[in-house]
Amino acid sequence: MKVEDVMSFLVDHRAPNVTPGYVAEQLLSMSWIIDPKDGAQIFETGKEWLKSDDPFRVEVAIGLENLTYLADSWEELVELAEPLKEKFPTMVADIDAWMARAEASYERRRTGSFWDDYKPH
């Protein structure tokens, strides 16, 4: 069985009140307990879901981005995200919030300065 099939099964057979964020959380947790190659497929599938016509899958993919990188660069992520605003006008605020969260992570990834923003309590 392929990871992308499991992901689609979870989305297609979810309970009525399950949110995209909850599915993303479960997929992120799953990525830690399966073979790394298969875990990476979760993020590859998420990247493909950003190109989907299914708003639920797009929102799950956006949730995956919170703890990982669905694109190799900030520029690539912008190219994936911008068409979503036209395709799903009701999601514009969510997409903007997602991009705002992701931008700093991609900048730290580019510069290698993960701890620059760290402030101890």
mmCIF file of C-alpha atoms in Angstrom:
data_model
loop_
_atom_site.group_PDB
_atom_site.id
_atom_site.type_symbol
_atom_site.label_atom_id
_atom_site.label_comp_id
_atom_site.label_asym_id
_atom_site.label_seq_id
_atom_site.Cartn_x
_atom_site.Cartn_y
_atom_site.Cartn_z
ATOM 1 C CA MET A 1 0.000 0.000 0.000
ATOM 2 C CA LYS A 2 1.268 3.458 -0.861
ATOM 3 C CA VAL A 3 1.361 6.321 1.618
ATOM 4 C CA GLU A 4 -0.561 8.592 -0.749
ATOM 5 C CA ASP A 5 -3.346 5.959 -0.851
ATOM 6 C CA VAL A 6 -3.526 5.966 2.954
ATOM 7 C CA MET A 7 -3.636 9.771 2.939
ATOM 8 C CA SER A 8 -6.453 9.812 0.404
ATOM 9 C CA PHE A 9 -8.323 7.146 2.352
ATOM 10 C CA LEU A 10 -8.108 9.223 5.533
ATOM 11 C CA VAL A 11 -9.430 12.305 3.745
ATOM 12 C CA ASP A 12 -12.118 10.488 1.772
ATOM 13 C CA HIS A 13 -13.415 8.528 4.780
ATOM 14 C CA ARG A 14 -13.085 11.146 7.519
ATOM 15 C CA ALA A 15 -15.807 11.710 10.075
ATOM 16 C CA PRO A 16 -18.130 14.648 9.350
ATOM 17 C CA ASN A 17 -16.603 17.128 11.817
ATOM 18 C CA VAL A 18 -12.925 16.370 11.232
ATOM 19 C CA THR A 19 -10.989 19.491 10.255
ATOM 20 C CA PRO A 20 -8.118 19.692 7.761
ATOM 21 C CA GLY A 21 -5.794 20.739 10.590
ATOM 22 C CA TYR A 22 -6.539 17.566 12.517
ATOM 23 C CA VAL A 23 -5.820 15.394 9.459
ATOM 24 C CA ALA A 24 -2.546 17.296 8.947
ATOM 25 C CA GLU A 25 -1.598 16.677 12.603
ATOM 26 C CA GLN A 26 -2.209 12.956 12.212
ATOM 27 C CA LEU A 27 -0.166 12.802 9.013
ATOM 28 C CA LEU A 28 2.695 14.684 10.657
ATOM 29 C CA SER A 29 2.616 12.252 13.577
ATOM 30 C CA MET A 30 2.533 9.338 11.165
ATOM 31 C CA SER A 31 5.613 10.681 9.384
ATOM 32 C CA TRP A 32 7.647 10.095 12.558
ATOM 33 C CA ILE A 33 6.723 6.425 12.959
ATOM 34 C CA ILE A 34 7.085 5.069 9.430
ATOM 35 C CA ASP A 35 10.104 4.445 7.253
ATOM 36 C CA PRO A 36 11.753 7.801 6.384
ATOM 37 C CA LYS A 37 11.300 7.212 2.651
ATOM 38 C CA ASP A 38 7.578 6.689 3.187
ATOM 39 C CA GLY A 39 7.425 9.612 5.596
ATOM 40 C CA ALA A 40 8.893 11.840 2.907
ATOM 41 C CA GLN A 41 6.069 10.735 0.626
ATOM 42 C CA ILE A 42 3.608 12.445 2.979
ATOM 43 C CA PHE A 43 5.206 15.771 2.143
ATOM 44 C CA GLU A 44 5.489 15.009 -1.578
ATOM 45 C CA THR A 45 1.793 14.181 -1.619
ATOM 46 C CA GLY A 46 1.080 17.364 0.347
ATOM 47 C CA LYS A 47 2.926 19.345 -2.292
ATOM 48 C CA GLU A 48 0.799 17.710 -4.979
ATOM 49 C CA TRP A 49 -2.334 18.447 -2.979
ATOM 50 C CA LEU A 50 -1.468 22.157 -3.167
ATOM 51 C CA LYS A 51 -2.251 21.799 -6.882
ATOM 52 C CA SER A 52 -5.549 20.011 -6.195
ATOM 53 C CA ASP A 53 -9.064 21.191 -6.937
ATOM 54 C CA ASP A 54 -10.149 19.797 -3.567
ATOM 55 C CA PRO A 55 -10.148 22.582 -0.943
ATOM 56 C CA PHE A 56 -9.973 20.084 1.948
ATOM 57 C CA ARG A 57 -6.792 18.512 0.533
ATOM 58 C CA VAL A 58 -5.302 21.966 -0.013
ATOM 59 C CA GLU A 59 -6.029 22.884 3.603
ATOM 60 C CA VAL A 60 -4.474 19.626 4.823
ATOM 61 C CA ALA A 61 -1.349 20.420 2.801
ATOM 62 C CA ILE A 62 -1.220 23.914 4.293
ATOM 63 C CA GLY A 63 -1.351 22.275 7.715
ATOM 64 C CA LEU A 64 1.588 20.037 6.803
ATOM 65 C CA GLU A 65 3.672 23.111 6.041
ATOM 66 C CA ASN A 66 3.574 24.166 9.683
ATOM 67 C CA LEU A 67 6.320 21.712 10.622
ATOM 68 C CA THR A 68 8.071 21.002 7.363
ATOM 69 C CA TYR A 69 8.871 22.357 3.905
ATOM 70 C CA LEU A 70 6.625 21.522 0.963
ATOM 71 C CA ALA A 71 8.836 23.429 -1.449
ATOM 72 C CA ASP A 72 12.571 23.686 -2.000
ATOM 73 C CA SER A 73 12.545 27.475 -1.720
ATOM 74 C CA TRP A 74 10.361 30.388 -0.698
ATOM 75 C CA GLU A 75 9.970 31.321 -4.355
ATOM 76 C CA GLU A 76 8.684 27.856 -5.207
ATOM 77 C CA LEU A 77 6.230 27.995 -2.305
ATOM 78 C CA VAL A 78 4.916 31.355 -3.541
ATOM 79 C CA GLU A 79 4.432 29.831 -7.014
ATOM 80 C CA LEU A 80 2.411 27.022 -5.443
ATOM 81 C CA ALA A 81 0.404 29.304 -3.144
ATOM 82 C CA GLU A 82 -0.544 32.265 -5.314
ATOM 83 C CA PRO A 83 -2.877 30.371 -7.704
ATOM 84 C CA LEU A 84 -4.751 29.012 -4.683
ATOM 85 C CA LYS A 85 -6.068 32.487 -3.889
ATOM 86 C CA GLU A 86 -7.848 32.687 -7.244
ATOM 87 C CA LYS A 87 -8.962 29.064 -7.142
ATOM 88 C CA PHE A 88 -10.298 29.270 -3.559
ATOM 89 C CA PRO A 89 -11.249 32.896 -2.788
ATOM 90 C CA THR A 90 -12.762 31.923 0.574
ATOM 91 C CA MET A 91 -9.335 30.669 1.679
ATOM 92 C CA VAL A 92 -7.373 33.874 0.981
ATOM 93 C CA ALA A 93 -7.013 34.802 4.668
ATOM 94 C CA ASP A 94 -5.856 31.263 5.529
ATOM 95 C CA ILE A 95 -3.386 31.245 2.653
ATOM 96 C CA ASP A 96 -2.005 34.655 3.664
ATOM 97 C CA ALA A 97 -1.627 33.499 7.289
ATOM 98 C CA TRP A 98 0.087 30.306 6.129
ATOM 99 C CA MET A 99 2.512 32.256 3.966
ATOM 100 C CA ALA A 100 3.261 34.682 6.800
ATOM 101 C CA ARG A 101 4.130 31.732 9.085
ATOM 102 C CA ALA A 102 6.180 30.001 6.417
ATOM 103 C CA GLU A 103 8.234 32.965 5.203
ATOM 104 C CA ALA A 104 10.446 33.206 8.275
ATOM 105 C CA SER A 105 11.085 29.443 8.213
ATOM 106 C CA TYR A 106 12.139 29.542 4.585
ATOM 107 C CA GLU A 107 14.405 32.518 5.277
ATOM 108 C CA ARG A 108 16.061 30.658 8.160
ATOM 109 C CA ARG A 109 16.436 27.629 5.925
ATOM 110 C CA ARG A 110 18.068 29.750 3.225
ATOM 111 C CA THR A 111 20.485 31.489 5.578
ATOM 112 C CA GLY A 112 21.009 28.655 8.044
ATOM 113 C CA SER A 113 20.094 30.997 10.912
ATOM 114 C CA PHE A 114 17.489 28.906 12.735
ATOM 115 C CA TRP A 115 18.352 30.282 16.174
ATOM 116 C CA ASP A 116 18.468 33.974 15.236
ATOM 117 C CA ASP A 117 14.902 34.542 16.443
ATOM 118 C CA TYR A 118 15.288 32.431 19.595
ATOM 119 C CA LYS A 119 14.712 34.286 22.851
ATOM 120 C CA PRO A 120 15.007 32.233 26.044
ATOM 121 C CA HIS A 121 12.265 32.647 28.647
#
